Coordinates of C-alpha atoms in Angstrom, one line a residue:
Chain A
X1 CA 0.0 0.0 0.0
X2 CA 0.9 3.6 -0.3
X3 CA -0.3 6.5 1.8
X4 CA -2.7 8.8 0.0
X5 CA -0.1 11.6 -0.2
X6 CA 2.5 9.2 -1.7
X7 CA -0.1 8.0 -4.2
X8 CA -0.9 11.5 -5.2
X9 CA 2.8 12.4 -5.4
X10 CA 3.6 9.5 -7.8
X11 CA 0.5 9.8 -10.0
X12 CA 0.3 13.6 -10.6
X13 CA 2.6 14.7 -13.4
X14 CA 1.2 18.1 -14.5
X15 CA 3.3 21.3 -14.5
X16 CA 4.6 22.2 -11.0
X17 CA 4.2 18.7 -9.5
X18 CA 7.2 16.9 -8.1
X19 CA 6.7 13.8 -10.3
X20 CA 6.0 16.1 -13.2
X21 CA 9.4 17.6 -12.6
X22 CA 10.9 14.1 -12.5
X23 CA 9.4 13.3 -15.9
X24 CA 10.6 16.6 -17.3
X25 CA 14.2 15.5 -16.6
X26 CA 14.1 13.0 -19.4
X27 CA 13.8 12.8 -23.2
X28 CA 10.3 11.4 -23.6
X29 CA 8.7 9.7 -26.7
X30 CA 6.1 12.2 -27.9
X31 CA 5.0 11.0 -31.4
X32 CA 5.8 8.3 -33.9
X33 CA 7.9 9.9 -36.7
X34 CA 5.3 8.7 -39.2
X35 CA 2.8 11.1 -37.6
X36 CA 4.6 14.0 -39.2
X37 CA 5.5 12.3 -42.4
X38 CA 6.6 15.2 -44.6
X39 CA 7.4 18.9 -44.6
X40 CA 4.3 21.1 -44.2
X41 CA 2.1 18.1 -43.3
X42 CA -0.9 18.6 -41.0
X43 CA 0.0 19.5 -37.4
X44 CA -0.8 17.0 -34.7
X45 CA -2.3 17.7 -31.3
X46 CA -0.3 16.3 -28.5
X47 CA -1.1 16.2 -24.8
X48 CA 1.8 15.3 -22.5
X49 CA 2.2 15.6 -18.8
X50 CA -1.1 17.5 -18.8
X51 CA 0.1 20.1 -21.2
X52 CA -1.8 20.8 -24.5
X53 CA 0.8 21.0 -27.3
X54 CA 0.9 21.0 -31.1
X55 CA 3.6 19.2 -33.1
X56 CA 4.4 20.2 -36.7
X57 CA 7.1 19.8 -39.3
X58 CA 7.8 23.1 -41.2
X59 CA 8.7 23.7 -44.9
X60 CA 12.4 23.2 -44.1
X61 CA 11.8 19.9 -42.2
X62 CA 12.3 21.5 -38.8
X63 CA 10.3 20.0 -36.0
X64 CA 8.3 22.0 -33.5
X65 CA 6.3 21.2 -30.4
X66 CA 4.6 24.4 -29.2
X67 CA 1.7 25.5 -27.1
X68 CA -1.5 24.5 -28.9
X69 CA -3.3 27.8 -28.6
X70 CA -2.7 31.1 -30.4
X71 CA -1.5 33.9 -28.2
X72 CA -4.1 36.2 -29.7
X73 CA -7.5 34.8 -28.9
X74 CA -6.8 31.3 -27.8
X75 CA -7.7 29.5 -31.0
X76 CA -6.3 26.0 -31.4
X77 CA -3.5 26.2 -33.9
X78 CA -4.5 22.7 -35.0
X79 CA -6.7 24.5 -37.5
X80 CA -3.6 26.4 -38.7
X81 CA -2.1 26.5 -42.1
X82 CA 1.4 24.9 -42.2
X83 CA 3.1 27.0 -44.8
X84 CA 6.3 28.8 -45.7
X85 CA 8.2 27.8 -42.6
X86 CA 5.6 28.5 -40.0
X87 CA 2.1 27.7 -38.7
X88 CA -0.5 30.4 -39.4
X89 CA -3.6 30.8 -37.3
X90 CA -6.6 30.8 -39.6
X91 CA -8.5 33.3 -37.5
X92 CA -6.4 36.5 -37.9
X93 CA -3.3 35.2 -39.6
X94 CA -0.8 35.2 -36.7
X95 CA 2.1 33.0 -37.7
X96 CA 4.6 31.0 -35.5
X97 CA 7.8 29.2 -36.2
X98 CA 8.9 25.9 -34.7
X99 CA 10.3 27.6 -31.6
X100 CA 6.9 29.2 -30.9
X101 CA 8.2 32.6 -31.8
X102 CA 5.5 34.7 -33.5
X103 CA 6.9 35.8 -36.8
X104 CA 3.9 37.7 -38.3
X105 CA 1.0 39.7 -36.9
X106 CA -0.7 40.9 -40.1
X107 CA -2.8 43.6 -38.4
X108 CA 0.3 45.4 -36.9
X109 CA 2.9 47.4 -38.9
X110 CA 5.9 45.2 -39.5
X111 CA 8.1 48.1 -38.3
X112 CA 6.4 48.0 -34.8
X113 CA 8.2 44.7 -34.1
X114 CA 5.1 43.6 -32.2
X115 CA 5.3 40.0 -33.3
X116 CA 8.8 39.9 -31.6
X117 CA 7.0 40.3 -28.3
X118 CA 4.8 37.2 -28.8
X119 CA 6.2 33.8 -28.1
X120 CA 4.5 30.5 -27.3
X121 CA 6.0 28.0 -24.9
X122 CA 7.8 25.4 -26.9
X123 CA 9.9 22.2 -26.4
X124 CA 12.6 20.6 -28.5
X125 CA 11.5 17.8 -30.8
X126 CA 14.0 15.5 -32.3
X127 CA 13.7 12.3 -34.4
X128 CA 15.6 9.2 -33.3
X129 CA 14.8 5.6 -34.0
X130 CA 11.4 6.2 -35.7
X131 CA 10.3 8.3 -32.6
X132 CA 10.0 12.0 -32.1
X133 CA 11.4 12.8 -28.6
X134 CA 10.9 15.8 -26.5
X135 CA 12.4 17.3 -23.4
X136 CA 9.9 19.3 -21.3
X137 CA 12.3 20.4 -18.6
X138 CA 14.4 23.5 -18.2
X139 CA 16.3 24.6 -21.4
X140 CA 19.6 24.6 -19.6
X141 CA 19.2 21.1 -18.3
X142 CA 18.6 19.2 -21.6
X143 CA 20.3 15.8 -21.2
X144 CA 22.2 14.0 -24.0
X145 CA 19.9 12.4 -26.6
X146 CA 18.4 9.0 -25.7
X147 CA 20.5 6.0 -26.5
X148 CA 18.1 3.1 -26.0
X149 CA 19.3 0.3 -28.2
X150 CA 16.0 0.0 -30.1
X151 CA 16.4 3.6 -31.1
X152 CA 19.9 3.3 -32.5
X153 CA 19.7 0.1 -34.5
X154 CA 18.9 0.3 -38.3
X155 CA 15.3 1.0 -39.2
X156 CA 14.7 -2.5 -40.6
X157 CA 15.7 -4.0 -37.2
X158 CA 13.0 -2.2 -35.4
X159 CA 9.2 -1.8 -35.0
X160 CA 7.6 0.8 -32.7
X161 CA 3.9 1.3 -32.0
X162 CA 1.9 3.2 -29.4
X163 CA -1.6 3.0 -28.0
X164 CA -3.8 5.0 -25.8
X165 CA -4.2 3.6 -22.3
X166 CA -7.1 5.0 -20.3
X167 CA -5.4 4.9 -16.9
X168 CA -2.7 6.7 -14.9
X169 CA 0.8 5.9 -16.1
X170 CA 1.9 4.3 -12.8
X171 CA -0.6 1.4 -12.7
X172 CA 0.3 0.7 -16.3
X173 CA 4.0 0.7 -15.7
X174 CA 3.7 -1.4 -12.6
X175 CA 2.1 -4.1 -14.8
X176 CA 5.3 -4.1 -16.7
X177 CA 7.5 -5.0 -13.7
X178 CA 5.0 -7.4 -12.2
X179 CA 6.4 -10.6 -13.6
X180 CA 4.2 -12.9 -11.5
X181 CA 1.0 -12.1 -13.5
X182 CA 2.3 -13.8 -16.6
X183 CA 1.6 -17.3 -15.3
X184 CA -2.1 -16.3 -15.0
X185 CA -3.2 -13.4 -17.2
X186 CA -1.2 -14.4 -20.3
X187 CA -1.4 -18.2 -19.8
X188 CA -2.0 -20.0 -23.0
X189 CA -0.6 -17.3 -25.3
X190 CA 3.0 -18.2 -25.1
X191 CA 2.7 -21.2 -27.4
X192 CA 0.3 -19.6 -29.9
X193 CA 1.5 -16.0 -30.5
X194 CA 3.8 -16.0 -33.6
X195 CA 6.1 -13.6 -31.9
X196 CA 6.7 -15.9 -28.9
X197 CA 6.1 -19.4 -29.8
X198 CA 8.8 -22.1 -30.4
X199 CA 11.3 -20.9 -27.8
X200 CA 12.8 -23.5 -25.5
X201 CA 12.4 -21.0 -22.7
X202 CA 8.6 -21.4 -23.0
X203 CA 8.9 -25.0 -21.9
X204 CA 10.7 -23.9 -18.7
X205 CA 8.0 -21.3 -18.2
X206 CA 5.2 -23.8 -18.6
X207 CA 6.9 -26.6 -16.6
X208 CA 7.5 -24.5 -13.5
X209 CA 4.5 -22.3 -12.6
X210 CA 6.0 -21.2 -9.3
X211 CA 8.9 -18.8 -10.2
X212 CA 11.0 -17.4 -7.5
X213 CA 12.0 -13.7 -7.8
X214 CA 15.0 -11.6 -7.1
X215 CA 15.0 -7.8 -7.2
X216 CA 18.3 -6.0 -7.5
X217 CA 18.9 -2.3 -7.7
X218 CA 20.7 -1.2 -10.9
X219 CA 22.3 2.2 -11.7
X220 CA 19.2 3.3 -13.7
X221 CA 16.5 1.3 -11.9
X222 CA 16.0 -2.3 -11.3
X223 CA 16.8 -5.8 -12.5
X224 CA 13.9 -8.1 -11.8
X225 CA 14.9 -11.7 -12.1
X226 CA 12.4 -14.6 -12.2
X227 CA 13.9 -18.0 -11.9
X228 CA 12.5 -21.4 -12.8
X229 CA 13.9 -24.8 -12.6
X230 CA 15.8 -26.0 -15.6
X231 CA 17.8 -29.2 -16.3
X232 CA 20.2 -30.7 -13.7
X233 CA 21.5 -28.2 -11.3
X234 CA 20.6 -25.1 -13.2
X235 CA 18.0 -22.3 -13.2
X236 CA 16.2 -20.6 -16.1
X237 CA 16.4 -16.9 -15.5
X238 CA 14.2 -14.2 -17.1
X239 CA 15.6 -10.8 -16.2
X240 CA 13.5 -7.7 -16.8
X241 CA 15.0 -4.3 -16.9
X242 CA 13.2 -1.3 -15.4
X243 CA 14.9 2.0 -16.1
X244 CA 13.5 5.2 -14.5
X245 CA 11.0 6.6 -14.8
X246 CA 8.9 4.3 -17.0
X247 CA 11.0 2.1 -19.4
X248 CA 10.7 -1.7 -19.2
X249 CA 12.3 -4.3 -21.3
X250 CA 10.9 -7.9 -21.4
X251 CA 13.3 -10.8 -21.7
X252 CA 13.4 -12.3 -25.2
X253 CA 12.4 -15.8 -26.3
X254 CA 14.4 -17.9 -28.7
X255 CA 15.5 -15.9 -31.7
X256 CA 12.4 -13.7 -31.5
X257 CA 13.0 -10.0 -31.2
X258 CA 13.5 -8.1 -28.0
X259 CA 10.7 -5.9 -26.8
X260 CA 9.6 -3.5 -24.2
X261 CA 7.6 -0.4 -23.3
X262 CA 7.5 3.2 -22.2
X263 CA 4.5 4.5 -20.2
X264 CA 4.2 8.2 -20.7
X265 CA 1.6 10.3 -19.0
X266 CA -0.8 12.2 -21.2
X267 CA -2.6 13.5 -18.1
X268 CA -3.2 12.0 -14.7
X269 CA -5.9 9.7 -16.1
X270 CA -4.5 8.6 -19.4
X271 CA -1.1 7.6 -20.7
X272 CA 0.6 6.4 -23.9
X273 CA 1.8 2.8 -23.9
X274 CA 4.7 2.7 -26.3
X275 CA 5.7 -0.7 -27.5
X276 CA 8.9 -1.5 -29.3
X277 CA 10.4 -4.6 -30.8
X278 CA 13.9 -4.9 -32.3
X279 CA 16.6 -7.4 -32.9
X280 CA 20.2 -6.2 -32.3
X281 CA 21.8 -8.2 -35.1
X282 CA 19.2 -8.9 -37.8
X283 CA 16.4 -7.2 -39.7
X284 CA 12.9 -8.0 -38.6
X285 CA 11.3 -10.3 -41.2
X286 CA 8.3 -9.2 -43.2
X287 CA 6.2 -11.8 -41.4
X288 CA 7.3 -10.4 -38.0
X289 CA 6.5 -6.9 -39.0
X290 CA 3.1 -8.0 -40.4
X291 CA 2.3 -9.8 -37.1
X292 CA 3.3 -6.7 -35.1
X293 CA 1.1 -4.5 -37.3
X294 CA -1.7 -7.0 -36.8
X295 CA -1.5 -6.6 -33.0
X296 CA 0.4 -9.7 -32.1
X297 CA 3.1 -9.9 -29.4
X298 CA 3.0 -6.9 -27.2
X299 CA 1.4 -4.7 -29.9
X300 CA -2.4 -4.1 -30.3
X301 CA -4.7 -3.4 -33.1
X302 CA -6.1 0.1 -33.1
X303 CA -9.2 1.6 -34.7
X304 CA -8.3 3.0 -38.2
X305 CA -6.4 6.3 -38.1
X306 CA -6.3 6.3 -34.3
X307 CA -4.2 5.0 -31.5
X308 CA -7.2 3.8 -29.5
X309 CA -7.3 0.0 -29.3
X310 CA -10.2 -1.7 -31.2
X311 CA -10.9 -3.6 -28.0
X312 CA -11.5 -0.9 -25.4
X313 CA -13.5 -0.2 -22.3
X314 CA -16.6 0.9 -24.3
X315 CA -17.0 -2.6 -25.7
X316 CA -15.7 -4.5 -22.6
X317 CA -12.5 -5.3 -24.5
X318 CA -14.5 -7.7 -26.7
X319 CA -14.2 -10.3 -23.9
X320 CA -15.0 -13.8 -25.1
X321 CA -16.6 -15.6 -22.2
X322 CA -16.9 -18.8 -24.1
X323 CA -13.2 -18.9 -24.9
X324 CA -12.5 -18.1 -21.2
X325 CA -14.8 -20.9 -20.0
X326 CA -13.4 -23.4 -22.6
X327 CA -9.8 -22.6 -21.5
X328 CA -8.8 -21.2 -24.8
X329 CA -8.0 -17.9 -23.2
X330 CA -7.4 -17.4 -19.5
X331 CA -8.8 -13.8 -19.4
X332 CA -11.1 -14.0 -22.4
X333 CA -9.4 -10.9 -23.8
X334 CA -7.4 -11.4 -26.9
X335 CA -3.7 -10.5 -27.1
X336 CA -1.0 -9.7 -24.5
X337 CA -1.3 -5.9 -24.8
X338 CA -5.1 -5.8 -24.3
X339 CA -5.0 -8.4 -21.6
X340 CA -2.7 -6.0 -19.7
X341 CA -4.6 -2.9 -20.6
X342 CA -8.1 -4.3 -19.7
X343 CA -6.9 -5.3 -16.3
X344 CA -5.1 -2.1 -15.6
X345 CA -7.9 0.2 -16.8
X346 CA -10.4 -1.8 -14.7
X347 CA -8.6 -0.4 -11.6
X348 CA -10.0 3.0 -12.4
X349 CA -8.3 6.1 -13.8
X350 CA -6.0 6.3 -10.8
X351 CA -6.0 3.3 -8.6
X352 CA -6.4 3.9 -4.9
X353 CA -3.3 2.3 -3.4
X354 CA -4.3 2.9 0.1
X355 CA -6.7 -0.1 -0.3
X356 CA -4.3 -2.6 -1.9
X357 CA -2.8 -5.6 -0.1
X358 CA 0.6 -6.3 -1.6
X359 CA 2.4 -9.6 -1.0
X360 CA 6.1 -10.5 -1.0
X361 CA 6.1 -11.2 -4.8
X362 CA 5.2 -7.6 -5.3
X363 CA 8.7 -6.5 -4.2
X364 CA 9.5 -5.3 -7.7
X365 CA 6.7 -2.9 -7.5
X366 CA 7.5 -1.8 -4.0
X367 CA 11.1 -1.2 -4.9
X368 CA 10.2 0.8 -8.0
X369 CA 7.9 3.0 -6.0
X370 CA 10.6 3.4 -3.4
X371 CA 13.2 4.5 -6.0
X372 CA 10.8 6.9 -7.6
X373 CA 10.0 8.5 -4.3
X374 CA 13.6 8.6 -3.3
X375 CA 14.6 10.2 -6.6
X376 CA 11.8 12.8 -6.5
X377 CA 12.9 13.8 -3.0
X378 CA 16.6 14.1 -4.2
X379 CA 15.5 16.1 -7.2
X380 CA 13.3 18.5 -5.3
X381 CA 15.6 18.9 -2.2
X382 CA 19.0 18.9 -3.8
X383 CA 18.5 19.1 -7.6
X384 CA 20.0 15.7 -8.1
X385 CA 19.8 14.3 -11.6
X386 CA 17.6 11.2 -11.4
X387 CA 18.7 7.7 -12.5
X388 CA 17.9 6.9 -16.1
X389 CA 18.9 10.3 -17.5
X390 CA 22.5 9.3 -18.1
X391 CA 22.7 7.5 -21.5
X392 CA 24.8 4.8 -19.8
X393 CA 21.7 3.8 -17.9
X394 CA 19.8 3.4 -21.2
X395 CA 22.3 1.1 -22.9
X396 CA 20.8 -2.0 -21.3
X397 CA 19.2 -5.3 -22.4
X398 CA 16.8 -7.8 -20.8
X399 CA 18.0 -11.4 -20.9
X400 CA 16.9 -15.0 -20.7
X401 CA 19.7 -17.3 -19.5
X402 CA 20.3 -20.7 -18.0
X403 CA 22.8 -20.5 -15.1
X404 CA 24.2 -22.8 -12.5
X405 CA 22.1 -22.6 -9.4
X406 CA 24.9 -21.1 -7.2
X407 CA 25.5 -18.1 -9.5
X408 CA 23.9 -14.7 -9.0
X409 CA 22.3 -13.5 -12.2
X410 CA 23.5 -10.0 -11.6
X411 CA 27.1 -11.2 -11.9
X412 CA 26.8 -14.2 -14.2
X413 CA 24.7 -12.3 -16.7
X414 CA 26.4 -9.0 -16.4
X415 CA 27.4 -8.7 -20.0
X416 CA 24.1 -10.0 -21.2
X417 CA 22.4 -7.2 -19.4
X418 CA 24.2 -4.5 -21.4
X419 CA 23.6 -3.3 -24.9
X420 CA 26.5 -4.5 -27.1
X421 CA 26.3 -3.5 -30.7
X422 CA 26.6 -6.4 -33.1
X423 CA 26.2 -9.0 -30.3
X424 CA 23.1 -11.3 -30.2
X425 CA 20.8 -11.0 -27.2
X426 CA 21.0 -13.6 -24.5
X427 CA 17.9 -15.6 -25.1
X428 CA 16.6 -19.2 -24.6
Chain B
X1 CA -25.0 -6.0 -20.4
X2 CA -28.2 -4.0 -19.8
X3 CA -28.8 -5.4 -16.4
X4 CA -25.5 -4.0 -15.1
X5 CA -25.7 -0.7 -13.2
X6 CA -22.0 0.2 -13.5
X7 CA -19.8 0.1 -16.6
X8 CA -16.0 0.2 -16.9
X9 CA -14.4 2.6 -14.6
X10 CA -14.4 6.3 -15.0
X11 CA -13.3 9.0 -12.6
X12 CA -17.0 9.6 -11.8
X13 CA -17.6 5.9 -11.2
X14 CA -14.6 5.7 -8.9
X15 CA -16.5 7.8 -6.4
X16 CA -18.8 4.8 -5.7
X17 CA -16.1 2.4 -4.6
X18 CA -16.9 0.8 -1.3
X19 CA -15.0 2.5 1.5
X20 CA -14.5 -0.3 4.0
X21 CA -11.4 -2.3 5.2
X22 CA -10.7 -5.2 2.9
X23 CA -8.1 -7.1 4.9
X24 CA -7.0 -7.9 8.4
X25 CA -3.5 -7.3 9.7
X26 CA -0.9 -9.9 8.7
X27 CA 1.6 -11.2 11.1
X28 CA 5.1 -10.4 9.7
X29 CA 8.1 -11.7 11.6
X30 CA 11.3 -9.8 10.8
X31 CA 14.5 -11.6 11.7
X32 CA 18.0 -10.1 11.7
X33 CA 20.6 -12.6 10.6
X34 CA 23.8 -10.8 11.5
X35 CA 24.9 -8.1 14.0
X36 CA 24.8 -5.3 11.5
X37 CA 21.2 -6.1 10.5
X38 CA 20.3 -6.5 14.1
X39 CA 21.1 -2.8 14.7
X40 CA 18.8 -1.9 11.9
X41 CA 16.0 -4.1 13.0
X42 CA 16.2 -2.7 16.5
X43 CA 15.9 0.7 15.1
X44 CA 12.9 -0.3 13.0
X45 CA 11.2 -2.0 16.0
X46 CA 10.9 1.4 17.6
X47 CA 8.3 2.4 15.1
X48 CA 4.6 1.7 15.4
X49 CA 3.6 -1.4 13.3
X50 CA 0.3 -3.1 12.8
X51 CA 1.4 -6.6 13.5
X52 CA 5.1 -6.9 12.8
X53 CA 7.4 -8.4 15.4
X54 CA 11.2 -8.3 15.4
X55 CA 13.8 -10.9 16.3
X56 CA 17.4 -11.6 15.9
X57 CA 19.3 -14.8 15.1
X58 CA 22.6 -12.9 14.8
X59 CA 24.2 -14.9 17.7
X60 CA 24.0 -17.8 15.4
X61 CA 25.6 -16.0 12.4
X62 CA 29.0 -17.5 12.7
X63 CA 28.4 -20.8 14.5
X64 CA 27.2 -23.8 12.6
X65 CA 24.9 -26.1 14.5
X66 CA 26.8 -28.7 16.4
X67 CA 25.8 -31.8 18.4
X68 CA 23.0 -31.1 20.8
X69 CA 21.8 -28.1 18.8
X70 CA 18.3 -27.0 19.7
X71 CA 15.9 -24.9 17.8
X72 CA 15.0 -23.2 21.0
X73 CA 18.5 -22.0 21.6
X74 CA 19.2 -19.2 19.3
X75 CA 16.3 -17.1 18.1
X76 CA 15.6 -14.2 20.5
X77 CA 13.5 -11.2 20.6
X78 CA 15.2 -7.8 20.8
X79 CA 15.1 -7.8 24.5
X80 CA 17.2 -10.9 24.5
X81 CA 14.5 -13.4 25.5
X82 CA 14.9 -16.8 23.8
X83 CA 12.1 -17.6 21.4
X84 CA 11.0 -20.9 19.9
X85 CA 11.4 -20.7 16.1
X86 CA 8.6 -23.1 15.3
X87 CA 6.1 -21.3 17.6
X88 CA 7.0 -18.0 15.9
X89 CA 6.8 -19.3 12.4
X90 CA 3.5 -21.0 13.3
X91 CA 2.0 -17.6 13.9
X92 CA 3.4 -15.9 10.9
X93 CA 2.0 -14.9 7.5
X94 CA 5.3 -13.9 6.2
X95 CA 8.9 -14.1 7.5
X96 CA 11.4 -11.5 6.4
X97 CA 15.1 -12.4 6.8
X98 CA 17.4 -9.4 6.9
X99 CA 21.1 -9.8 6.1
X100 CA 24.0 -7.6 5.3
X101 CA 26.0 -8.3 2.2
X102 CA 29.2 -10.2 3.1
X103 CA 28.0 -11.6 6.3
X104 CA 27.6 -15.3 7.0
X105 CA 23.9 -16.0 7.5
X106 CA 23.7 -19.7 8.3
X107 CA 20.5 -19.2 10.4
X108 CA 18.7 -18.7 7.0
X109 CA 18.7 -22.4 6.5
X110 CA 17.0 -23.2 9.8
X111 CA 14.4 -20.4 9.4
X112 CA 13.8 -21.5 5.8
X113 CA 13.4 -25.1 6.9
X114 CA 10.9 -24.1 9.5
X115 CA 9.0 -21.9 7.1
X116 CA 9.0 -24.6 4.5
X117 CA 7.6 -27.1 7.0
X118 CA 4.8 -24.7 8.0
X119 CA 4.3 -23.4 4.5
X120 CA 5.0 -19.8 5.4
X121 CA 6.3 -17.4 2.7
X122 CA 9.8 -16.1 3.1
X123 CA 11.4 -12.9 1.8
X124 CA 15.2 -12.4 2.0
X125 CA 16.5 -8.9 2.1
X126 CA 20.2 -8.2 1.6
X127 CA 21.3 -4.7 2.5
X128 CA 24.4 -2.9 1.3
X129 CA 24.3 -4.3 -2.2
X130 CA 25.9 -1.2 -3.7
X131 CA 29.0 -1.1 -1.5
X132 CA 29.6 -4.9 -1.4
X133 CA 32.0 -6.7 -3.7
X134 CA 30.5 -9.4 -5.9
X135 CA 32.2 -12.0 -3.8
X136 CA 30.7 -10.6 -0.6
X137 CA 27.3 -10.5 -2.1
X138 CA 27.6 -14.0 -3.5
X139 CA 28.5 -15.4 -0.1
X140 CA 25.3 -14.0 1.5
X141 CA 23.2 -14.8 -1.6
X142 CA 24.2 -18.4 -1.7
X143 CA 23.0 -18.9 1.9
X144 CA 19.7 -17.0 1.5
X145 CA 18.6 -18.0 -2.0
X146 CA 17.6 -21.6 -1.3
X147 CA 15.3 -20.4 1.4
X148 CA 13.7 -17.2 0.0
X149 CA 10.7 -17.1 -2.3
X150 CA 11.5 -13.5 -2.9
X151 CA 15.0 -12.0 -2.6
X152 CA 15.7 -8.3 -2.7
X153 CA 19.2 -6.7 -2.9
X154 CA 18.8 -3.1 -1.8
X155 CA 21.4 -0.4 -1.7
X156 CA 19.9 1.6 1.1
X157 CA 18.7 0.7 4.6
X158 CA 15.6 2.8 4.1
X159 CA 14.1 0.2 1.8
X160 CA 13.1 -2.2 4.5
X161 CA 10.9 0.3 6.2
X162 CA 9.1 1.2 3.0
X163 CA 8.7 -2.5 2.2
X164 CA 7.1 -3.3 5.6
X165 CA 4.8 -0.3 5.2
X166 CA 3.8 -1.5 1.7
X167 CA 3.1 -4.9 3.1
X168 CA 0.9 -3.4 5.9
X169 CA 3.2 -5.1 8.5

């Protein structure tokens, strides 16, 4: 459980909030690059950390993320004309560049310099790895660009999607580090999903339904190891990475791609679930990419031209009670992603953690909250840069390994837990 | 379904959640396995807890059980009174074993055996993970791992307090 004030602290990320300040220390994924496909394309409304913004790509290809509303009368610039290196409000013609600087106020004499006095709030927007990233913190505290391995491999080695999740970011993220739910919620899907099936590790998973967990603090967050019995005197370890504030990386299976998530607050009651798949040493096959587009693996199928899942709370996630009863699906909801989302959204927009009853297998969640609270305090009291900002903390991998029983995974799998260009992931 | 009076959760719907206790206190036994952990556990015990009780087995840390060893002889409460391990485990919902990286924690095996016998969950907590060498950590890990259903290696001592609060101890 958390006390109410702790729950509020961790779930509120708007401007001026302590956890909002924490998130504003990082480069955050804001849009898929494909959402701004060409110069002068239509702008896109973006809400992040409870701030309404507008993203656009100008005539010269420069990217901008600015306050959504015109400084004149508060019109949404989403209606604007993206033309000649700026976004022009259609109401009275005020025009802004990618930094939010007003560059034309047609009603005022150019010589007056009036437009120079008008500037909208803006944030940097940079493209890396098929994602447009923003930093919403102080301009003099912009960290080095993100170096997550999925973002620095070649385009053909990567697939990234995002979906709307109608819940607070924290309960979504906590699902990503709660390894013990896999044996229930996702039971049955390991051997059927094309992006998971066929791995030897699946046999260990299914043969030992009582994993034992080890949680170890890392420089950027946590290693969460789940061990199961393997042959002889060995354990099968699945080691998940959590890097602050909301990055998780799931251990791979066989020669399938590596995958993971970011959970980024839209506001306090909604978040973006970003899902990525990549392989460090090979291109993804056409079949793999087709499966990911079709909502397999950790991805989901969204309604056309939206990022809202087709199965959502308005249609009870298309739950199939007959499949649930017949044992074809444990939860009755189709797909890993929607199985997670349905459960997490059912908790309510912001789960009341004063009422929960955690058990010892929830130590990954307890430790993550502990580190978040500790980092927020250090940031607010001493201005300490939080874990996960340093690119060295981002060059990590999850791993699945078989180790002798007397070896600590943290030591035995040390190399496997670091991103190493050109080296295959540790997978079983 | 038309007969349902509530749909999926919204902020407005959340106002109608039942506001009543949904659990009773769990009995958590916290046992220090070495002298350094004992000091921490003593400090923790000064706080107000729902139903956590605190013990030490640190006297046993360096001495393997010899002939005539008795389970009654080494577990004590923080006032130094000898306690019977089986009795204590019998009344527990969870046993937390606290160790310091690099220390010998042979009592873990006895406590683990007792918990296994009584089907009580165990959590092993190793403190000082950041400052310990791999060798030190491995030594403690190898003694705790066989007997812990959940093992946590924490850098700071403040984690244990947060963990016990989170578990409603």
